[in-house]
XYZ file of C-alpha atoms in Angstrom:
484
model
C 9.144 -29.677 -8.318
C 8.902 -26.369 -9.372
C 10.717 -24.553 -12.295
C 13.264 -21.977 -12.337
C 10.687 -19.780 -14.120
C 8.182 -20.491 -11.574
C 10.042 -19.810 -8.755
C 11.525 -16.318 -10.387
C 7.591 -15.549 -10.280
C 6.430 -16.955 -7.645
C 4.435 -13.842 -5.670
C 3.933 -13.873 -1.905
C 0.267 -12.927 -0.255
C 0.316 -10.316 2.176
C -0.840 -10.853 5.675
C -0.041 -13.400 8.283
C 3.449 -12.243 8.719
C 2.577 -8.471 9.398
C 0.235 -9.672 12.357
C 1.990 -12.316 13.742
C 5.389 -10.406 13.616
C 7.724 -10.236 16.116
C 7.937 -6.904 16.138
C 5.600 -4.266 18.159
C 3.832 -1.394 16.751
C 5.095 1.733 18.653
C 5.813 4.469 16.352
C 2.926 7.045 15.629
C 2.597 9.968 12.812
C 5.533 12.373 13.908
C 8.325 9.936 14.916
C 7.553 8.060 11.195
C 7.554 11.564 9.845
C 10.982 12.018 11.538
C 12.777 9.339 10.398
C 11.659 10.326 6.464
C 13.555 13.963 7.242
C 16.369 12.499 9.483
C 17.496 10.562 6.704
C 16.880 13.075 3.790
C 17.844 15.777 5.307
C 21.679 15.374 6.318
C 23.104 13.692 3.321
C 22.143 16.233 0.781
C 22.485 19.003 2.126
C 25.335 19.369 5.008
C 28.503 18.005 3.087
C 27.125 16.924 -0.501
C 27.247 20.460 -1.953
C 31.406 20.190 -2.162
C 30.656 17.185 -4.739
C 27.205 18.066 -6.318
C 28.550 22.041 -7.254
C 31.761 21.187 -8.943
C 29.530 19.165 -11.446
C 26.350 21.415 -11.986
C 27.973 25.097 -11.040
C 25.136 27.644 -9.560
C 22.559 25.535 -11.388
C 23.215 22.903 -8.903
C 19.825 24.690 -7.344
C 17.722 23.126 -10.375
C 19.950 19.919 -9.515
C 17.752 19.978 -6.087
C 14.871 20.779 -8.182
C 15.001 18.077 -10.225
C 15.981 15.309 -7.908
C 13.469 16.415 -5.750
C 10.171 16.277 -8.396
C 11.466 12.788 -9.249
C 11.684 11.612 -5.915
C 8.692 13.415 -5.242
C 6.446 11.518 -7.905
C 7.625 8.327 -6.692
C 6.899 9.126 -3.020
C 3.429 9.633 -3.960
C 3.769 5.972 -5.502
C 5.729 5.386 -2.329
C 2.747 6.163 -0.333
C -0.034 4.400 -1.945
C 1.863 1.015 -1.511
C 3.294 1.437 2.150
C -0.704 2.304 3.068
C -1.997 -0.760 0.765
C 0.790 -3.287 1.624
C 2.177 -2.333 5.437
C 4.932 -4.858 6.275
C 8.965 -3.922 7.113
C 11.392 -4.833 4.015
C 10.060 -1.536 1.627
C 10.383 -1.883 -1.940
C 11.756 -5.622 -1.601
C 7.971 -6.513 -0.141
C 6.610 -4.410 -2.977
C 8.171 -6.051 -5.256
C 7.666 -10.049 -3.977
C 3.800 -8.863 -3.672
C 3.714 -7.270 -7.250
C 6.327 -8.891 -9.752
C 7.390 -12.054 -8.089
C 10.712 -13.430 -6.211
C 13.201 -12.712 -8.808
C 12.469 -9.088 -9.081
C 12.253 -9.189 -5.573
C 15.853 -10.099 -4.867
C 17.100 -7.659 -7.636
C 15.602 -5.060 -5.713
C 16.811 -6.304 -2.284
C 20.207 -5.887 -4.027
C 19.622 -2.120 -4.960
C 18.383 -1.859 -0.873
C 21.563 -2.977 0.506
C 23.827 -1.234 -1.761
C 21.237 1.809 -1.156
C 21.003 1.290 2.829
C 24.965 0.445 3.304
C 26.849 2.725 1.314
C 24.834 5.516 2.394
C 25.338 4.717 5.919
C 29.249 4.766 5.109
C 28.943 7.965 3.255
C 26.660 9.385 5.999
C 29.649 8.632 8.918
C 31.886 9.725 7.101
C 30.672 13.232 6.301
C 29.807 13.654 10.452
C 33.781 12.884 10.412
C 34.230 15.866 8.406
C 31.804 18.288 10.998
C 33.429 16.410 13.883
C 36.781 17.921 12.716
C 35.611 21.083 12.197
C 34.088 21.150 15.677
C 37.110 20.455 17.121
C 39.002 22.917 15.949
C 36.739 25.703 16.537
C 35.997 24.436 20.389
C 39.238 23.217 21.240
C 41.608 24.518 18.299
C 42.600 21.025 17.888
C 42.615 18.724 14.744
C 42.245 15.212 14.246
C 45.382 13.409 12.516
C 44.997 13.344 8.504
C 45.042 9.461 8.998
C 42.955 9.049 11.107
C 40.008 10.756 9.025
C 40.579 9.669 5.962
C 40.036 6.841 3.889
C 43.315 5.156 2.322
C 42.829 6.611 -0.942
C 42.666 9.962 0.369
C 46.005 9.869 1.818
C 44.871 8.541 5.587
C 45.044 4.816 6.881
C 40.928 4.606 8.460
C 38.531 6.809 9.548
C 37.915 6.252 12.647
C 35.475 8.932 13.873
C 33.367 7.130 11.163
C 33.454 3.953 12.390
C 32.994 5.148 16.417
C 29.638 6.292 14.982
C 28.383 3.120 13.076
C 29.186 1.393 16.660
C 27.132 3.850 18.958
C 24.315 3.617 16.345
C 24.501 0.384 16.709
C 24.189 0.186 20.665
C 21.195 2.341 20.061
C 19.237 -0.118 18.213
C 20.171 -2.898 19.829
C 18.619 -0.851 22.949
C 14.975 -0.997 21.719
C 13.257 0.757 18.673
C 11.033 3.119 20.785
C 14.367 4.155 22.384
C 16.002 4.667 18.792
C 13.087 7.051 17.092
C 12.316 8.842 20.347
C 16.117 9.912 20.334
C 15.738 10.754 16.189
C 12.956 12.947 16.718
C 14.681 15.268 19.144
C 17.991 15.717 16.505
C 15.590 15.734 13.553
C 14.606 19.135 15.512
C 17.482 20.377 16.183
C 18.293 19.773 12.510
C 15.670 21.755 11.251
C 16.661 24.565 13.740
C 20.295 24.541 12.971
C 19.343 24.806 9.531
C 16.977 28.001 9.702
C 19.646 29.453 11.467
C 22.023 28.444 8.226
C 19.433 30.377 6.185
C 18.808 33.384 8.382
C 22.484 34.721 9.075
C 24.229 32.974 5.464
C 21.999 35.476 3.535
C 23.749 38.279 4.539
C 26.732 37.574 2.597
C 24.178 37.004 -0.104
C 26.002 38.331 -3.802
C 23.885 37.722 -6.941
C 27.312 37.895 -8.946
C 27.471 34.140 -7.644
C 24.930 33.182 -10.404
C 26.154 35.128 -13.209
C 27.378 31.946 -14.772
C 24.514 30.031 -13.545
C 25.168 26.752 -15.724
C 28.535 26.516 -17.125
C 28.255 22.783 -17.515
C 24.871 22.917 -19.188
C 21.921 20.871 -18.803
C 24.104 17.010 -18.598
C 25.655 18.801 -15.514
C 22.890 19.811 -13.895
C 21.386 16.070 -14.414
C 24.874 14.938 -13.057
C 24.702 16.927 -10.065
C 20.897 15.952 -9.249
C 22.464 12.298 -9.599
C 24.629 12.770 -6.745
C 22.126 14.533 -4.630
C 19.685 11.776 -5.382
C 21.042 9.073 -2.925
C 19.356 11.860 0.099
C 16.003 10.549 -0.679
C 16.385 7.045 0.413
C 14.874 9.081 3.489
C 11.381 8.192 1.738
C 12.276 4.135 1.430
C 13.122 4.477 4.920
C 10.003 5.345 6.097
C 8.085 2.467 4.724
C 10.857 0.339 6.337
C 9.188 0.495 9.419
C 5.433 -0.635 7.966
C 5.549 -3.755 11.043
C 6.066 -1.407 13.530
C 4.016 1.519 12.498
C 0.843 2.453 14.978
C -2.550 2.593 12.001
C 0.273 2.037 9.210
C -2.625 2.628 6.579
C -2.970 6.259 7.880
C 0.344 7.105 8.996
C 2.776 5.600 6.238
C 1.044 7.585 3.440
C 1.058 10.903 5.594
C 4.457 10.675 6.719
C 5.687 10.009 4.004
C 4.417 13.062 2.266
C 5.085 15.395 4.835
C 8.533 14.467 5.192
C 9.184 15.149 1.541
C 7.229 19.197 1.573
C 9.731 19.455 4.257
C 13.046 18.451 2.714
C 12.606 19.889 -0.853
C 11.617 23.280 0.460
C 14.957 22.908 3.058
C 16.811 21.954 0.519
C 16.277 24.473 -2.148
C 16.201 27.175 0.213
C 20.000 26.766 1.513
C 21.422 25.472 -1.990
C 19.701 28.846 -3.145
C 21.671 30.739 0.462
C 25.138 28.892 -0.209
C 25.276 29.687 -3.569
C 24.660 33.164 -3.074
C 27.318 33.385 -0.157
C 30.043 31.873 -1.810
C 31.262 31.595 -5.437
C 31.111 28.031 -6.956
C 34.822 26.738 -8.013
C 35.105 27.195 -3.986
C 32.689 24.174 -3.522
C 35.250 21.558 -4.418
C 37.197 19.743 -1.764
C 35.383 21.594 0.652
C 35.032 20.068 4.047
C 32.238 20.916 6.377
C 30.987 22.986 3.198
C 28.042 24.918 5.489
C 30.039 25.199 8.460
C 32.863 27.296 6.367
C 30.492 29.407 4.543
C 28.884 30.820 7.456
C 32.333 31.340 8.836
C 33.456 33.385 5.968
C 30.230 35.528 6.092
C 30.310 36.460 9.810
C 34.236 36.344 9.331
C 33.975 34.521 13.745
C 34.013 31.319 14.407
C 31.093 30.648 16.415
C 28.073 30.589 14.116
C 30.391 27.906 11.835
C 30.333 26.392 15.220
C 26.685 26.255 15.729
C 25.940 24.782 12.930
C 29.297 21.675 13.309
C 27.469 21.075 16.262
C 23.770 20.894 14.566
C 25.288 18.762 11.888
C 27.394 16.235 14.260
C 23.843 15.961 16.030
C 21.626 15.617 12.751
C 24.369 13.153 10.900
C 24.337 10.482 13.783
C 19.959 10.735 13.155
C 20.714 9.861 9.281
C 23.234 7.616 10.187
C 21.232 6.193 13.108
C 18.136 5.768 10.777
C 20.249 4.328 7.953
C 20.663 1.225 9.982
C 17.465 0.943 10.923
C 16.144 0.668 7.456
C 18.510 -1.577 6.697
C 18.212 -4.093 9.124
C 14.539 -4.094 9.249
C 14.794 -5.143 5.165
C 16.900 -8.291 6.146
C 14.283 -8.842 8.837
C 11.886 -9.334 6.115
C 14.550 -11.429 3.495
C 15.385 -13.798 6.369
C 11.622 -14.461 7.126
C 10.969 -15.447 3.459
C 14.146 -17.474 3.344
C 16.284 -15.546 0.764
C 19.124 -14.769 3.353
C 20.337 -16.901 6.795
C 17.861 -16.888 9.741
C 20.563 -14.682 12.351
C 18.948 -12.111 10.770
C 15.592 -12.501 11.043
C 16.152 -13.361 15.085
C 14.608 -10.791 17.346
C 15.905 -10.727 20.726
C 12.944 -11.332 23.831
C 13.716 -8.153 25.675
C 14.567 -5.604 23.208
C 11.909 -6.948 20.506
C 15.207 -6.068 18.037
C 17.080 -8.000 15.642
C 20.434 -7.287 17.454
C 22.617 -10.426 15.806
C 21.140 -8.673 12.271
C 22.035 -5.202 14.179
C 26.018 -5.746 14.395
C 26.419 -7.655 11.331
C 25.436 -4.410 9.392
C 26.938 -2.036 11.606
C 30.305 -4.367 11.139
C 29.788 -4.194 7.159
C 28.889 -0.437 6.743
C 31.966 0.220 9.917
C 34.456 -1.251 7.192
C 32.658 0.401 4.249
C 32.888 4.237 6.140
C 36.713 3.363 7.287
C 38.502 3.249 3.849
C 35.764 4.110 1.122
C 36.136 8.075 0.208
C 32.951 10.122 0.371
C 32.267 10.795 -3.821
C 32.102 6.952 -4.654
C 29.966 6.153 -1.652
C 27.500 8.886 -2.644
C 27.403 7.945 -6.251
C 26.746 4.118 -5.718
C 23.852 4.896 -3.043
C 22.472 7.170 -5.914
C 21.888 4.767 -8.133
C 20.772 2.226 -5.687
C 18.050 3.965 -5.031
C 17.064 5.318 -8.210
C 16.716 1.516 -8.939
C 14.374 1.139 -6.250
C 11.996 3.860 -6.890
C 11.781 2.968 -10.459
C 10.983 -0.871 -8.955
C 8.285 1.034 -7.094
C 6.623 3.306 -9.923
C 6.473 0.028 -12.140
C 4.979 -2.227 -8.843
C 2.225 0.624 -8.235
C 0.913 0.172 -11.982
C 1.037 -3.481 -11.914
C -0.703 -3.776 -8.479
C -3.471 -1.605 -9.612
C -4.592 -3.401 -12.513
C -4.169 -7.025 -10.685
C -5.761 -5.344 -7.167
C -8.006 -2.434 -8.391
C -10.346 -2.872 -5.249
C -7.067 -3.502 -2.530
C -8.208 -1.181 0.803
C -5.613 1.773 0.122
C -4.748 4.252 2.534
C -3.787 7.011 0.266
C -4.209 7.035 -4.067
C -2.042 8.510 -6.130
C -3.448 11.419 -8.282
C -3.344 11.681 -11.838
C -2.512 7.811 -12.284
C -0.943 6.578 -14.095
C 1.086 9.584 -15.314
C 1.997 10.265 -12.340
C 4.208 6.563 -12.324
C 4.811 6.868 -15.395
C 6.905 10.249 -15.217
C 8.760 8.995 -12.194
C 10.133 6.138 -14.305
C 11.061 8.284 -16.736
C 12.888 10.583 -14.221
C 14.545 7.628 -12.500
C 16.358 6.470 -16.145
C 17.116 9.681 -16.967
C 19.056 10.167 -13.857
C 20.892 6.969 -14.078
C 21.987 7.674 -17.573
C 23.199 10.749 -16.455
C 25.914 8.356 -13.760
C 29.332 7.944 -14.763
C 29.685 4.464 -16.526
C 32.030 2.700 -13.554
C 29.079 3.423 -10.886
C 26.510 1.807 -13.239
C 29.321 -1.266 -14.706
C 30.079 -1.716 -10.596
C 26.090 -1.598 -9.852
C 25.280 -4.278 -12.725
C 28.190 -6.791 -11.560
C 27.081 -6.418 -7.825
C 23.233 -7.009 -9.169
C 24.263 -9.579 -10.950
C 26.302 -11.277 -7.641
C 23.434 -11.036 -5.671
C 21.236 -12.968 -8.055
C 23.649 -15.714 -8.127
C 23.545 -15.802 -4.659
C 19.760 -16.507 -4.988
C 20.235 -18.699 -7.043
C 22.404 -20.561 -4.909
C 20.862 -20.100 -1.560
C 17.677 -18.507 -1.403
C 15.751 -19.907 -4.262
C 15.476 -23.331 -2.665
C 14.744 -21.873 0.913
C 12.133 -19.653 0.184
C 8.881 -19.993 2.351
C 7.113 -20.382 -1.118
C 9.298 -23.551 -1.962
C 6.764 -26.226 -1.632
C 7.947 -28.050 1.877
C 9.883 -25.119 3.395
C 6.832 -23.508 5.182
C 3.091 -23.938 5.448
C 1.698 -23.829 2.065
C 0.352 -20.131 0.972
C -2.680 -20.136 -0.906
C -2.055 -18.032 -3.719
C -5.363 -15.483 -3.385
C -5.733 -12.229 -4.032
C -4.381 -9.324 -2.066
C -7.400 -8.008 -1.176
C -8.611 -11.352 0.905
C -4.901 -12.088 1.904
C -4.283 -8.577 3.920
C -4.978 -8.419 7.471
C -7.008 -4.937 8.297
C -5.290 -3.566 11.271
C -7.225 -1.624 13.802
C -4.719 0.070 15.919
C -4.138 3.671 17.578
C -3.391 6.540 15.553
């Protein structure tokens, strides 16, 4: 019988389940690509300015900055695992390869606080454009309580929860169906937001800037913790290492290229929105982009434009949210830490679709009567957690695996690592104290619930599953040969 110890430590060989999986490799280079910047791009920028300003002031720009060169070192980390270990369940699989099942499980708690709040905070943002669309196409308004959660004032918000459901009929549909659709709004997105860039600028005023940082440098850290929770569009990518086409290749490269292409989007319209409207008009405003642009042209239609390229863009981060979600409770239920519904992939679809509406019924409830700020702040740190589990599973994994088949290396290792962990607590310290006491007592709920449940139903329980030899990775992974 084995011990508690040995079963928090128990580590899981890489292989068999990636080429026997249920799932089917269908998505190539640019559709993994898209679904990095569908779910970046979206959440930081279209309706997180109204809470990430009032903190940081102009200097909210450096908040981008900074949130951005952190998550940027640890998608480099990001990239040499999802090439070296390409299986669906992201930094949870990282982590069972690398420090063991209890780790493991902590960081599957940081993914589904990470993957479910910001799919609530995600819908209910697109309620906000939705609104705003409205009432410039049809001059009508949506009731107060009907679009806002309780604590707002409102009873549900129900635009919110309409979107969780059609995202959810989408992947139920079929995964090919689902990223096909997300690379068409991820361009649109991009366009919409050129076209942010190219007519905000001319209300462009420098005097915006003059007091560039009134809150000093803990404000700017405060505001680049709210912004953070954007870049679980890097974890999401590696969500989908089981249904990748040459995952070795394409993991490391989209991952990469999503991120050149959301820091220099970002930056660039923080830098245009400061510069066409003053700060202390950032809080409490809805549709932040949407009114700017209005207030620059001083017509309706270019606000318009872009509540129309935002409605489309938000249901790609929302629709990708789920995705990533779902596809890490895939991989829990296969290695027996959560019920089997969810690891249950449907014959036609090749989905999970009972794993599919449980989520989309959790996160529905989470977006109807959860306000935006605490959503944001508790995906934040969510996934600052899991990119520090990352940088800290990188240097571990190269000093156990030095020869593992890689598809990408990090440069300058291991300072590279070792600056993103550094980044990653300095952020978190930066959080107000409820999100982090609220963070530690959910951690700490999930790990009883291991203890409870999954510890003694793990496939590495001795009698649960055929037994695993426990041999290195580099014998254990399967090489996959399959189309660019």
């Amino acid at each position: 019988m084995t011990t508690i110890p040995q079963q928090l430590l128990r580590r899981k060989p890489i292989g068999p389940d990636a080429g026997d999986s249920p799932l089917v490799r269908t998505i190539g280079l640019f559709p993994l690509m898209a679904i990095g910047i569908s779910c970046t791009i979206g959440t930081g920028i279209f309706f997180i300015m109204s809470e990430a300003v009032p903190l940081a002031g102009p200097a909210v720009v450096w908040s981008f900055v900074i949130a951005g060169a952190v998550a940027g070192l640890t998608a480099l980390c990001y990239a040499e695992l999802a090439g070296a270990v390409p299986v669906s369940g992201s930094t949870y699989s990282y982590a069972f390869v690398t420090m063991g099942e209890g780790t493991a499980m902590l960081v599957a708690a940081c993914l589904l606080l990470e993957y479910a709040v910001s799919a609530g905070a995600v819908a209910v943002g697109w309620s906000q454009y939705l609104n705003e669309l409205l009432g410039n196409l049809f001059s009508v308004h949506l009731p107060h309580a009907l679009v806002n959660a309780p604590e707002e004032g409102g009873v549900v918000n129900l635009p919110a929860v309409i979107l969780i459901a059609l995202c959810a009929l989408l992947l139920v549909r079929g995964t090919k169906e689902s990223v096909v659709t997300n690379a068409i709004m991820v361009c649109i997105k991009l366009a919409v937001l050129l076209f942010f860039i190219a007519v905000g600028i001319a209300g462009w005023n420098s005097d915006h800037f003059a007091d560039f940082a009134p809150y000093g440098i803990s404000g700017i850290a405060a505001g680049a913790g709210v912004i953070f929770f954007s870049f679980i569009g890097l974890d999401a990518v590696s969500t989908a290492g089981e249904e990748a086409k040459n995952p070795k290749r394409n993991l490391p490269l989209a991952i990469l290229l999503a991120l050149l292409v959301v820091i220099t989007l970002y930056v660039g319209v923080a830098v245009v929105a400061i510069g066409a409207q003053p700060a202390d008009q950032f809080a409490g405003q809805e549709a932040g982009l949407s009114a700017i642009l209005a207030k620059v042209v001083g017509a309706s239609w270019p606000s318009t434009v872009l509540a129309i390229g935002a409605v489309i863009s938000i249901f790609s981060v929302t629709l990708v949210t789920l995705y990533g979600q779902t596809r890490i409770l895939f991989a829990m239920s296969r290695d027996g830490m959560i019920p089997k519904a969810f690891g249950r992939v449907n014959e036609r679809t090749r989905t999970p679709v009972h794993n599919t509406l449980i989520v989309a019924a959790v996160v529905a409830v989470l977006a109807g009567v959860i306000p935006i700020n605490f959503l944001a702040e508790m995906t934040s740190i969510g996934t600052l957690a899991a990119f520090l589990v990352v940088s800290v599973g990188l240097i571990i994994l190269r000093r156990r695996e030095p020869d593992l088949e890689r598809g990408f290396t990090v440069p300058l290792y291991p300072l590279t690592p070792i600056l993103s962990i550094a980044g990653c607590i300095w952020i978190i310290t930066q959080l107000r104290p409820i999100t982090i006491v609220v963070f530690v007592v959910w951690a700490a709920l999930f790990l009883g619930f291991y203890f409870l449940y999954g510890r003694k139903r793990s496939i590495l329980e001795p009698g649960n599953a055929e037994p695993v030899p426990d041999v290195p990775l580099t014998t254990a992974i399967r090489i996959e040969k399959d189309e660019p």
